[in-house]
Coordinates of C-alpha atoms and ligand atoms in Angstrom, one line a residue:
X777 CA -6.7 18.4 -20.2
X778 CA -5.4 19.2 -16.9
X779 CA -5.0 22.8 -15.3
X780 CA -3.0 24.6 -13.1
X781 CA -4.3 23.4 -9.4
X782 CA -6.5 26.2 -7.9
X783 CA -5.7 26.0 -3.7
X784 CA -7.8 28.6 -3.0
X785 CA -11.0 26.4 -4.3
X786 CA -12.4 24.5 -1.9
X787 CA -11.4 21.1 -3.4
X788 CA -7.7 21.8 -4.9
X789 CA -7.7 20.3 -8.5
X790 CA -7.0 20.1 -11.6
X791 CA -9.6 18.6 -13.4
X792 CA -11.6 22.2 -13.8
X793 CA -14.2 21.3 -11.2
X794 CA -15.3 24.6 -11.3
X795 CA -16.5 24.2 -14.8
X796 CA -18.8 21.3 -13.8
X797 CA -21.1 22.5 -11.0
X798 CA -23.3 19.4 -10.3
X799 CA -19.8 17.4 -9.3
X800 CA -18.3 20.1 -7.4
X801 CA -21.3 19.7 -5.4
X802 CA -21.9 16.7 -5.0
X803 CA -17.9 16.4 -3.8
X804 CA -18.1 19.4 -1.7
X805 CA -21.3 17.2 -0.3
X806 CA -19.0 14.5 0.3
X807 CA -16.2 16.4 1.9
X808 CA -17.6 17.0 5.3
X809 CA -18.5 13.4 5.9
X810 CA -14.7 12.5 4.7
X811 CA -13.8 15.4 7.2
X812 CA -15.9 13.7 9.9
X813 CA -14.4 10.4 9.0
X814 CA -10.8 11.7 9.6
X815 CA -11.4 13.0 12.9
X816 CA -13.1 10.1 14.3
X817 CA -11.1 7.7 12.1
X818 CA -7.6 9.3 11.2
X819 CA -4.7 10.0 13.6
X820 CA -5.7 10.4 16.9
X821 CA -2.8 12.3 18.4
X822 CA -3.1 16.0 19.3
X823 CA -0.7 17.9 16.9
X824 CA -0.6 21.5 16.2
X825 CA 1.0 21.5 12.9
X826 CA 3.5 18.7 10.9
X827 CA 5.7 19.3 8.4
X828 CA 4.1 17.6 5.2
X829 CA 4.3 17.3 1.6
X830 CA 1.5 19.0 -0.4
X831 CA 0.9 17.8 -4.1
X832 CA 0.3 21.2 -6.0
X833 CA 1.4 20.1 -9.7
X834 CA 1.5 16.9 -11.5
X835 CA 4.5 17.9 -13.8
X836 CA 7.8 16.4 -13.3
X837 CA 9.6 19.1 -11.9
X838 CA 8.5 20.7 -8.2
X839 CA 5.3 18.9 -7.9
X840 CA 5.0 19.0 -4.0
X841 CA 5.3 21.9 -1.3
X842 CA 6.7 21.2 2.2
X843 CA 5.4 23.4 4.6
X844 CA 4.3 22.8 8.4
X845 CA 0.3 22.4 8.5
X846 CA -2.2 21.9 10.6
X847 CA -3.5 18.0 9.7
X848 CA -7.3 19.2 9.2
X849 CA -6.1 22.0 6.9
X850 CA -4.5 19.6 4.9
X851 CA -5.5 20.1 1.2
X852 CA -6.9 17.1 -0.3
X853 CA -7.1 17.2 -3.7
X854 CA -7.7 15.9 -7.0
X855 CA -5.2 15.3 -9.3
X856 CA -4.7 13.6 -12.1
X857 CA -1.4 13.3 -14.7
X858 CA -1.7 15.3 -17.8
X859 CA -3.1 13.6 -20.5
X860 CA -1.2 12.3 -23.4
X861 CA -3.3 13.1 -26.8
X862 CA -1.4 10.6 -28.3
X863 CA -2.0 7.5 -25.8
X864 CA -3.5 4.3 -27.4
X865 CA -4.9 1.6 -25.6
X866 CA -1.9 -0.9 -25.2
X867 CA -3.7 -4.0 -24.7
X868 CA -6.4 -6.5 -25.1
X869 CA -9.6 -6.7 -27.7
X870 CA -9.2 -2.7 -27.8
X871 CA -5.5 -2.5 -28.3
X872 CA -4.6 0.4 -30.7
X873 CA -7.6 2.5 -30.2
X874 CA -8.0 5.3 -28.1
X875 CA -8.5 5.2 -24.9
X876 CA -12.1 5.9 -23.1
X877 CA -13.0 8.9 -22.0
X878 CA -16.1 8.4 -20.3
X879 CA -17.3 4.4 -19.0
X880 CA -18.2 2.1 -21.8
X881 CA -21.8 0.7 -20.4
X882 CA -20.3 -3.2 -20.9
X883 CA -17.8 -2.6 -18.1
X884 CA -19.4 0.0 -16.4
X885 CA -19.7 -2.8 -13.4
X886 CA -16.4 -4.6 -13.1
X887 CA -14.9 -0.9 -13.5
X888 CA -16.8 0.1 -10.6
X889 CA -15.3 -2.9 -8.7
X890 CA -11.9 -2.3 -9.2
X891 CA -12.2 1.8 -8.0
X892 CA -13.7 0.5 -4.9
X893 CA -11.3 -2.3 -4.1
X894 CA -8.8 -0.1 -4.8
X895 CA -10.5 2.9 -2.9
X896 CA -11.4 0.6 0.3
X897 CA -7.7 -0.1 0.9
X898 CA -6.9 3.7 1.2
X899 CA -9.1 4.6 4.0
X900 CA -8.5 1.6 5.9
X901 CA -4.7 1.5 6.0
X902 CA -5.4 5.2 8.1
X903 CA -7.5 3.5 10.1
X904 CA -5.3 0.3 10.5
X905 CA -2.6 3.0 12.1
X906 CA -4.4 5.5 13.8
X907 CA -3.0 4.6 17.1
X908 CA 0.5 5.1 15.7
X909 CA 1.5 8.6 17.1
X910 CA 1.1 7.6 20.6
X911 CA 4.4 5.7 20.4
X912 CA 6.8 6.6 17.5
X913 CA 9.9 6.6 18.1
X914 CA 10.9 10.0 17.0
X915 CA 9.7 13.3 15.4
X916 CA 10.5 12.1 12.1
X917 CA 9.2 9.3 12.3
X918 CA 5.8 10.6 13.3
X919 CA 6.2 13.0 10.6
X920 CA 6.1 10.2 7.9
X921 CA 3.3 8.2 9.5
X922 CA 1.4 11.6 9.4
X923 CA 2.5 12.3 5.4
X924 CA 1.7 8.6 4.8
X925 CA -1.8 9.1 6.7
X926 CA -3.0 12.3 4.6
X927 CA -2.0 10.7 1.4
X928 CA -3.9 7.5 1.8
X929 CA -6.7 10.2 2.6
X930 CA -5.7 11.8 -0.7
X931 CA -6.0 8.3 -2.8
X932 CA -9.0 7.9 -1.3
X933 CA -10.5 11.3 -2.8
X934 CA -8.8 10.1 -5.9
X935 CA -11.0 7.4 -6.3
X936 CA -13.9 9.1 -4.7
X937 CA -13.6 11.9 -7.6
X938 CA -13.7 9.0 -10.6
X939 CA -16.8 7.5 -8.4
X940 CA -18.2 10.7 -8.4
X941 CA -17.7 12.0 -12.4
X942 CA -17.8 8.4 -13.8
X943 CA -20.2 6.3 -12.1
X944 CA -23.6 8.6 -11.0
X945 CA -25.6 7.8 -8.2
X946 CA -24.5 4.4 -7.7
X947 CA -21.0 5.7 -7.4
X948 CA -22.1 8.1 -4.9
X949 CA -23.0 5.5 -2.7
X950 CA -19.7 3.6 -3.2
X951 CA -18.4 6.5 -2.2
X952 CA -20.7 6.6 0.9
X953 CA -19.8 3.1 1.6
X954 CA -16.1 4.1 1.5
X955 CA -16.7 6.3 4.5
X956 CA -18.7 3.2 6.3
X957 CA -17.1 0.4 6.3
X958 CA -14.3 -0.1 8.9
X959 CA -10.9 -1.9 9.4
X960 CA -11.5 -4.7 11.9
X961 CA -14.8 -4.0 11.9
X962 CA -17.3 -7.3 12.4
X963 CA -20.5 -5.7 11.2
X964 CA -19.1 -3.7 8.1
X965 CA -15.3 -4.4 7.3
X966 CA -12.7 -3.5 4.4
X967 CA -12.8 -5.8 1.4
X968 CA -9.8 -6.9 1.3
X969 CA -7.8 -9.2 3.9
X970 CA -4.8 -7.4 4.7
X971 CA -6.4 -4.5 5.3
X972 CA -8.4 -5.6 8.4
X973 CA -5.8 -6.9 10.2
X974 CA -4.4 -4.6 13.0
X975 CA -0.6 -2.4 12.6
X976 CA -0.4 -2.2 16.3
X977 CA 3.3 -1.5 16.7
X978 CA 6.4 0.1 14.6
X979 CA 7.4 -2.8 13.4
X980 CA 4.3 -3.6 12.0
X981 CA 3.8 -0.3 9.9
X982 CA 6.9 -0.5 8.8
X983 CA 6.5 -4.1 7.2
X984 CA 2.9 -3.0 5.9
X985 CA 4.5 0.1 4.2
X986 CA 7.2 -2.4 3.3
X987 CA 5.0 -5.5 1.6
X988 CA 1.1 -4.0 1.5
X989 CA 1.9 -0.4 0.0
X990 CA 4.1 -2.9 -2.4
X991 CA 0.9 -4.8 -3.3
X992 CA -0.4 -1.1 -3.9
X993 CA 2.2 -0.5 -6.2
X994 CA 1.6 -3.2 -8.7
X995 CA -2.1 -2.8 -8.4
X996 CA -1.8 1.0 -9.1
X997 CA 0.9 0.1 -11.7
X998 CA -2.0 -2.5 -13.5
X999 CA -4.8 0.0 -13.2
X1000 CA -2.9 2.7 -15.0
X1001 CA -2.1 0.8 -18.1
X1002 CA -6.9 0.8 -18.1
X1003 CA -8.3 1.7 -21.2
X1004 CA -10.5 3.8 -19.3
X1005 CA -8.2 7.3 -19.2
X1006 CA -9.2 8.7 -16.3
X1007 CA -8.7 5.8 -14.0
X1008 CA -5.2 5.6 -15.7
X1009 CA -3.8 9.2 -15.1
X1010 CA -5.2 8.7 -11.8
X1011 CA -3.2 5.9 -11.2
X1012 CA -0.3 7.4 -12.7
X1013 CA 0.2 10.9 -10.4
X1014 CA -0.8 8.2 -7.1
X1015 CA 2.2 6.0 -7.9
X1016 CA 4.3 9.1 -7.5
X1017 CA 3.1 9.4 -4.1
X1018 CA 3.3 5.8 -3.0
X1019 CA 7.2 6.1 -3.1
X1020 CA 7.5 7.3 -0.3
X1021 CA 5.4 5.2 1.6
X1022 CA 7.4 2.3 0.5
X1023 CA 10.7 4.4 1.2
X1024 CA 9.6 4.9 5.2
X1025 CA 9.3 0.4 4.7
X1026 CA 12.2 -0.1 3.1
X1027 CA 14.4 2.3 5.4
X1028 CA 12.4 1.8 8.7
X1029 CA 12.8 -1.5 8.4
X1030 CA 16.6 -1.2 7.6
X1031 CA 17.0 1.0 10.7
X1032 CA 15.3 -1.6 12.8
X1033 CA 17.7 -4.3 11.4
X1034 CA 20.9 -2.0 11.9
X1035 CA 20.0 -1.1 15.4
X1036 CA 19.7 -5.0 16.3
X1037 CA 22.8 -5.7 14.4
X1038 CA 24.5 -3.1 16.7
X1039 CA 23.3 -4.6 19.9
X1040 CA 24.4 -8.0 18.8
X1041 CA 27.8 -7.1 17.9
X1042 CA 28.2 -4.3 20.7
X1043 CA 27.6 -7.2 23.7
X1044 CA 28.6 -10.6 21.5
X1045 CA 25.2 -12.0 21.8
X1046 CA 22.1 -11.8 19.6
X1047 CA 20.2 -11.7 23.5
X1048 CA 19.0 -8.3 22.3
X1049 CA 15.5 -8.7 23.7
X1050 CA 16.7 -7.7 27.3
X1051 CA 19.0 -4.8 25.8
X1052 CA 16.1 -3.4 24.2
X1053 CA 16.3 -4.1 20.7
X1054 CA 14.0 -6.6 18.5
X1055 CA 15.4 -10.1 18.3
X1056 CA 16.2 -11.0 14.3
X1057 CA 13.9 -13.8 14.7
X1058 CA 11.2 -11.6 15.5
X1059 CA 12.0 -9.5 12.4
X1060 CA 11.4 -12.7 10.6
X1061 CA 8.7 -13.5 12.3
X1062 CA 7.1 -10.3 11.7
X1063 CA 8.1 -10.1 8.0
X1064 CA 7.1 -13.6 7.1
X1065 CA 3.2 -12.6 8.5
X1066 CA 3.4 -9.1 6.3
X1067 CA 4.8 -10.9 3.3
X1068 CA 1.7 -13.6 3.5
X1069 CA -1.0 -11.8 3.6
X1070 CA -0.1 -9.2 1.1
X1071 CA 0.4 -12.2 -1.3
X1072 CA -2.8 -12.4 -0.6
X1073 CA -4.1 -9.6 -2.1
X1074 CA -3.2 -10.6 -5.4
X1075 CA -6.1 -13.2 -5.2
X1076 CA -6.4 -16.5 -6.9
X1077 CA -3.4 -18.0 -8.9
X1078 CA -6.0 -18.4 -11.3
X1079 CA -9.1 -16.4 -11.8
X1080 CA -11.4 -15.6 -14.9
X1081 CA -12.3 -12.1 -13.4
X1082 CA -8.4 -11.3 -13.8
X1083 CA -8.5 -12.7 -17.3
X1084 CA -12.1 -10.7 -18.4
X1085 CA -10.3 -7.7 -16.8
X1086 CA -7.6 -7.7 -19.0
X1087 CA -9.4 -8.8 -22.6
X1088 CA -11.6 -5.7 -21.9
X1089 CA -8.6 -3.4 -21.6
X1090 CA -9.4 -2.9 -18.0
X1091 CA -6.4 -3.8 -15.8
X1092 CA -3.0 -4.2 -17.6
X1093 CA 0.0 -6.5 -16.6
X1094 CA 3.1 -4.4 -14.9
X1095 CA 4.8 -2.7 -17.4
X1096 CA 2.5 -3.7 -20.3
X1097 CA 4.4 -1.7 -22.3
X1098 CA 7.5 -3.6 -21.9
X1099 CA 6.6 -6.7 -22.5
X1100 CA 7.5 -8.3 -25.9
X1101 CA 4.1 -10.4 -26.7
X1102 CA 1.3 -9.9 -28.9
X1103 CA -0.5 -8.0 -25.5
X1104 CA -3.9 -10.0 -26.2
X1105 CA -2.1 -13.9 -24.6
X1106 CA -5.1 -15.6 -26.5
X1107 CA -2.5 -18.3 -27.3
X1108 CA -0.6 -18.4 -24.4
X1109 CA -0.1 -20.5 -21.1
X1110 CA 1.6 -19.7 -17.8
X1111 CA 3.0 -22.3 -15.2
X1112 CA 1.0 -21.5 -11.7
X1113 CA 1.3 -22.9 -7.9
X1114 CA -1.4 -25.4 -7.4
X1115 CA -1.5 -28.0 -5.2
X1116 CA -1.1 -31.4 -7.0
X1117 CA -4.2 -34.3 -7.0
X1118 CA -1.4 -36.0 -4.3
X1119 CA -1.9 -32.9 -2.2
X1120 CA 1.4 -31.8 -2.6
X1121 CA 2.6 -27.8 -3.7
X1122 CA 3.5 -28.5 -7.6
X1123 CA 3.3 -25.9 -11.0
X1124 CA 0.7 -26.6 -13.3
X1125 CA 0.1 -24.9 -16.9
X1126 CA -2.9 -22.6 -17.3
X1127 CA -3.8 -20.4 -20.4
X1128 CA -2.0 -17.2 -19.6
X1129 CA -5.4 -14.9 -19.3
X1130 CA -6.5 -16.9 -16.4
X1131 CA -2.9 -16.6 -14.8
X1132 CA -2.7 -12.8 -14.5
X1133 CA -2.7 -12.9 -10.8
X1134 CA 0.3 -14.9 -10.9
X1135 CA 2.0 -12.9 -13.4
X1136 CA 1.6 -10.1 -11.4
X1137 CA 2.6 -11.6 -7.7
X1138 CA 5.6 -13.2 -9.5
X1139 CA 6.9 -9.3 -10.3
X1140 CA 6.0 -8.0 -6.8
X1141 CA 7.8 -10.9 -5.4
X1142 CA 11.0 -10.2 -7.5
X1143 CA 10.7 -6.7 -6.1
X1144 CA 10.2 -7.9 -2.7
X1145 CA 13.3 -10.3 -2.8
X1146 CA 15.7 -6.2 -3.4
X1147 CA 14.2 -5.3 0.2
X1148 CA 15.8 -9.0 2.2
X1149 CA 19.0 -8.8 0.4
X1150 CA 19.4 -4.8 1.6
X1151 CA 18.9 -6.2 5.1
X1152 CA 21.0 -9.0 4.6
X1153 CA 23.4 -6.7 3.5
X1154 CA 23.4 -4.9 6.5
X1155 CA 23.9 -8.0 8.7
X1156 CA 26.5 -9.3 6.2
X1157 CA 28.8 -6.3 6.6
X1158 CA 28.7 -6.3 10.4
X1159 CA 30.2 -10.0 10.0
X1160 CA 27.2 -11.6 11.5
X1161 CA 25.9 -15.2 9.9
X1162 CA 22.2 -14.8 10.3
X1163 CA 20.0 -13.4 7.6
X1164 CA 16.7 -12.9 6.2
X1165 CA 14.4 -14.6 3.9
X1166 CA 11.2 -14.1 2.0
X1167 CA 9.0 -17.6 2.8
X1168 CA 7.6 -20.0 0.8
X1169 CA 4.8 -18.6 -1.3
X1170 CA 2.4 -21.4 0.2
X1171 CA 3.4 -20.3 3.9
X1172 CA -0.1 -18.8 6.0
X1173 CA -2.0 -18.1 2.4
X1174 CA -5.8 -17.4 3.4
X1175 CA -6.3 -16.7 -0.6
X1176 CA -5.8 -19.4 -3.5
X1177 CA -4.5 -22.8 -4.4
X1178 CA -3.0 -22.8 -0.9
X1179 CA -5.7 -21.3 0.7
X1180 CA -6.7 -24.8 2.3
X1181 CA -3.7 -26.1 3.3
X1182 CA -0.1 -25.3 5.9
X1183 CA 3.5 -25.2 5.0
X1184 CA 6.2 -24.0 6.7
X1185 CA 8.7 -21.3 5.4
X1186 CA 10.5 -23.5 3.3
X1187 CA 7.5 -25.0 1.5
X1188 CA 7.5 -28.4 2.8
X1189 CA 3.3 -29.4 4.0
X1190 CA 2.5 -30.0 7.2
X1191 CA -0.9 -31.0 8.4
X1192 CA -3.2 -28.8 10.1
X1193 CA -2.7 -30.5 13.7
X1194 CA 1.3 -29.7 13.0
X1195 CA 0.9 -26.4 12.1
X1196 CA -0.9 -25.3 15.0
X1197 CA 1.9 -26.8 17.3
X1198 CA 4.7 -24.9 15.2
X1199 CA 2.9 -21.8 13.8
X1200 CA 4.7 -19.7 16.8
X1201 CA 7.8 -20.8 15.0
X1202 CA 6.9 -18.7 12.2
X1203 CA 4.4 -16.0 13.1
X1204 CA 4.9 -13.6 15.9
X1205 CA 3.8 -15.0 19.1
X1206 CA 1.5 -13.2 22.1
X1207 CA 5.2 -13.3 23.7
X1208 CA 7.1 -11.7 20.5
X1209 CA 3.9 -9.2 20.3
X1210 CA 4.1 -7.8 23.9
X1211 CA 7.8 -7.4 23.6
X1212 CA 7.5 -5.7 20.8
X1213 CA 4.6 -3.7 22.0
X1214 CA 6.6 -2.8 25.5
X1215 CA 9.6 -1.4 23.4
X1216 CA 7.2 1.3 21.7
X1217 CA 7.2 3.9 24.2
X1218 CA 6.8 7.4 22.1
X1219 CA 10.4 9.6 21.9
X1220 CA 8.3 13.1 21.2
X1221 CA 11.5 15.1 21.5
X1222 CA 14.2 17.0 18.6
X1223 CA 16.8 14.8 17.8
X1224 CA 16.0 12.4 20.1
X1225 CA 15.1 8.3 19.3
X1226 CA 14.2 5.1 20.6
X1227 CA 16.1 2.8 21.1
X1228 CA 15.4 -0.3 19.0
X1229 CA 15.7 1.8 16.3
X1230 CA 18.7 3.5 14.7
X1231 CA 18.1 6.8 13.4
X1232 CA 17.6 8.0 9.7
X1233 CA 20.5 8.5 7.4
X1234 CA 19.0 11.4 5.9
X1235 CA 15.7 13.9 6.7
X1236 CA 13.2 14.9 5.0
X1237 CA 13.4 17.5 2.0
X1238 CA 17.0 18.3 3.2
X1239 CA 15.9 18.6 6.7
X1240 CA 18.4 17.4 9.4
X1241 CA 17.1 14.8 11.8
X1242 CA 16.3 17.2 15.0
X1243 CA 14.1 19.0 12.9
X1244 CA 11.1 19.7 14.0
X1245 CA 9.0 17.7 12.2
X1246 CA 6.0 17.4 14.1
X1247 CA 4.6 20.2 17.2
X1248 CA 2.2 18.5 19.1
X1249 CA -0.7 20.2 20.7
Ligands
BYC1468 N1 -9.3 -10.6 0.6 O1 -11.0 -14.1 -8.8 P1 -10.1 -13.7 -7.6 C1 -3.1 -0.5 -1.8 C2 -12.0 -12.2 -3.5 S1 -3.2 -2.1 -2.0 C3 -10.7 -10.8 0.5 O2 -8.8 -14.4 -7.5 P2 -9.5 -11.2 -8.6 C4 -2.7 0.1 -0.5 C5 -12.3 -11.5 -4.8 O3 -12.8 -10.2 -4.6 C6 -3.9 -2.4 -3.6 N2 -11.2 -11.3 -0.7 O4 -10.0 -12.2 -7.5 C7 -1.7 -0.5 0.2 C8 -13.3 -12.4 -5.5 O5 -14.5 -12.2 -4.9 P3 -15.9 -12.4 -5.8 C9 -5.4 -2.5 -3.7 C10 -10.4 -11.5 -1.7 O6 -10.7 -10.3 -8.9 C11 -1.4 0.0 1.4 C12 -12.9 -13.8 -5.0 O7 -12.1 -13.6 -3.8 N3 -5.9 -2.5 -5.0 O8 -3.4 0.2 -2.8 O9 -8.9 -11.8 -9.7 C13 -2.0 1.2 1.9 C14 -12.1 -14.6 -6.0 O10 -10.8 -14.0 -6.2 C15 -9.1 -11.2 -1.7 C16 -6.3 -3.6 -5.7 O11 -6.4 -4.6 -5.2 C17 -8.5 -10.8 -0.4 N4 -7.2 -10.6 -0.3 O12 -8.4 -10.4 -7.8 C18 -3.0 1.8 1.2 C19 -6.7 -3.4 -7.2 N5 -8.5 -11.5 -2.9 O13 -15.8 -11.5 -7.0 C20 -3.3 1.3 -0.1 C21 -8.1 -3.7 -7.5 C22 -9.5 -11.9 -3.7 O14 -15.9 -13.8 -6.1 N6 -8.5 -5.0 -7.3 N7 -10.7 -11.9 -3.0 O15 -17.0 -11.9 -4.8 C23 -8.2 -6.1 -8.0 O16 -7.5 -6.0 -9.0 C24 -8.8 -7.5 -7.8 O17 -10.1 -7.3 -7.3 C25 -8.0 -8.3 -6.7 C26 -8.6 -9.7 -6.6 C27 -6.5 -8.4 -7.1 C28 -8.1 -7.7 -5.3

């Protein structure tokens, strides 16, 4: 059962850590080398205090406090959902029994796997925007970069707890390793793709909280349907979280859009570059390289790990519970993307185990597709003709049936000699990079805000817009 979170323990939780002596210590053992991570890993602009959200109850009613805090005092802690006494597992060989309160030996392995997969990304998206303060372009702003920033931090310890309690010494040097590797980095970097590439500029964290904290949606929302209880309430209270990471995408990026919109109608010419906004084709650009490689990190359209996952009652579908099947998909098949004997991008019929991946990336997709149509919204009601798209599901894969081969944004092939000519086309350019880069000068003052960017329709937590959010050091 879960308690009442205890902030003045050194580890806020509510799992009872106090009750278990040998894992409070070894987490309050791990604590000041995640400390010592953040400092030389986390944020690096001086700030004296931000205004951030504090999880201090999983219930559904005034689970967060807001409250201006000094980053390094931030309370990371472990929470997971309450537990439902009546929760049976929903799918797979195990379906109808209960669900696993401790690690069944036979997956204690490919559990293992997932928690650090899952636990690698959170560390590494911090690192990934560390550089961030320097330039946002307002207080608020730099306010939700900051919230996003502590909460990764607070996923990580998520994961880093069921590491700890679950998985013995083995899982205490997983949760060494999390601390290691590096974004970017050659010797020792971060498991999955996405999550070593750089977010250099606004733009780019606002498409990453956009299409990768997406991809960390449906993971989350798969691992909480796991047999394995704790893992699932973990998932559960993180989820609540993530929604506001993906609400700083979804509206950055509309802000971004509406500002170029109002350049482009303002002087009749979508020349916006020179008026200091970010050209639409540029906002393609940029989405089509975001969108890619966080359909990469759904892995193979077909994969027997996926399918192994799921028979064991490890890693669910998206809203197992809704589906109307038989949950076990023994007899089933599912049409994938493959790439045809001819060489060209065709379906092909798979047992529906194997196609889990694809099940999976065809949900986040449809979710993806509500995001272009907002933003074509906004161009549509200012009259203008242009508009955004989502590309072709083959265009710059590094991961999967179209892992070894090019296609432009509409799907059609090219070879490899054509797509090195037109890639600049499609994926922001060293040209579309520096003038993106030169536009991200930081607006550190109230009410103030740059501008390529329009500014927030609402604050935060009822907050008006020259709040102040952030007080730097
Ligand atoms: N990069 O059998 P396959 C988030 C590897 S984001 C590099 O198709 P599987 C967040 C794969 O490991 C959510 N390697 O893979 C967002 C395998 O290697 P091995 C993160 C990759 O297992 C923003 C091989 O290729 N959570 O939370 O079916 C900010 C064959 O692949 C990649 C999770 O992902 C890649 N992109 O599926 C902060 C959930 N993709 O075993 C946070 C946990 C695949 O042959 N992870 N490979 O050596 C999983 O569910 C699965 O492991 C994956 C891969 C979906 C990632």
């Amino acid at each position: 059962m879960t308690s009442t979170p205890d902030y003045a323990e050194k580890i806020p939780n509510n799992v009872d850590l106090a009750d278990d002596r040998r894992l409070q210590r070894a987490l309050e053992s791990w604590q000041p080398n995640f400390l010592s991570w953040w400092e030389s890993m986390g944020p690096t602009l001086p700030t004296r205090d931000v205004y951030l959200r504090t999880a201090v109850n999983v219930g559904r009613e005034g689970w967060a406090h807001f409250g201006h805090v000094a980053m390094r005092d931030y309370r990371w802690g472990i929470f997971l959902a309450e537990r439902d006494p009546d929760r049976r597992i929903g799918f797979g060989e195990h379906q109808g029994e209960p669900p696993w309160q401790k690690v069944p030996g036979e997956y204690r392995s490919d559990l293992r796997r997932l928690i650090v997969i899952q636990g690698d990304t959170e560390p590494a998206s911090v690192e990934q925007q560390r550089n961030l303060g320097a330039t946002a372009p307002s207080l608020y702003d730099l306010r939700n970069l900051f919230q996003v920033n502590v909460e990764e931090g607070r996923h990580l310890w998520a994961m880093v707890y069921l590491l700890h309690a679950y998985f013995g010494r083995e899982g205490r040097e997983e949760a060494e390793e999390l601390l290691h590797r590096n974004s970017g980095s050659q010797d020792a970097p971060r498991i999955l793709g996405a999550f070593n590439e750089e977010t250099p500029d606004w733009l780019s964290f606002f498409m990453f909280t956009y299409f990768t904290d997406r991809d960390g949606k449906y993971q989350l929302g798969t691992l909480k349907e796991s047999a394995f209880d704790p893992l699932s309430r973990t998932c559960e209270f993180m989820l609540k979280e993530e929604a506001h990471h993906m609400m700083v995408g979804t509206t950055g990026v509309d802000r971004v859009v509406e500002r170029t919109v109002q350049l482009t109608v303002e002087h009749d010419s979508d020349e916006v570059a020179a008026r200091g906004g970010i050209p639409l084709d540029v906002i393609q650009k940029y989405l089509n390289f975001h969108y890619s490689v966080s359909l990469d990190l759904f892995g193979g359209e077909t994969s027997t790990n996926v399918a192994n996952y799921y028979t064991a009652g490890l890693k669910g579908r998206w809203l197992e519970g809704r589906r109307r099947d038989d949950h076990k998909l023994t007899s089933d098949s599912i049409m994938v993307d493959t790439v045809d004997e001819d060489g060209q991008i065709a379906q092909a019929e798979v047992a529906a185990l194997v196609g889990l991946n694809t099940d999976l990336r065809r949900e986040y997709i449809a979710d993806c597709e509500g995001g272009v149509k907002r933003w074509n919204r906004i161009l549509e009601s200012a009259g203008l003709e242009a508009r955004l798209k989502l590309p072709h599901v083959a265009f710059n894969r590094k991961v999967g049936a179209f892992a070894g081969i090019e296609a432009t944004p509409d799907g059609e092939r090219l070879s490899a000699q054509e797509w090195d000519l037109r890639r600049g086309e499609w994926l922001p350019t060293e040209v579309d990079k520096t003038h993106v880069r030169s536009l991200m000068r930081p607006v550190h003052e109230r009410g103030k805000i740059a501008a390529w960017i329009a500014p927030p329709r609402n604050g935060i937590n009822g907050q008006p817009f020259d709040y102040e959010y952030v007080r730097l050091a």
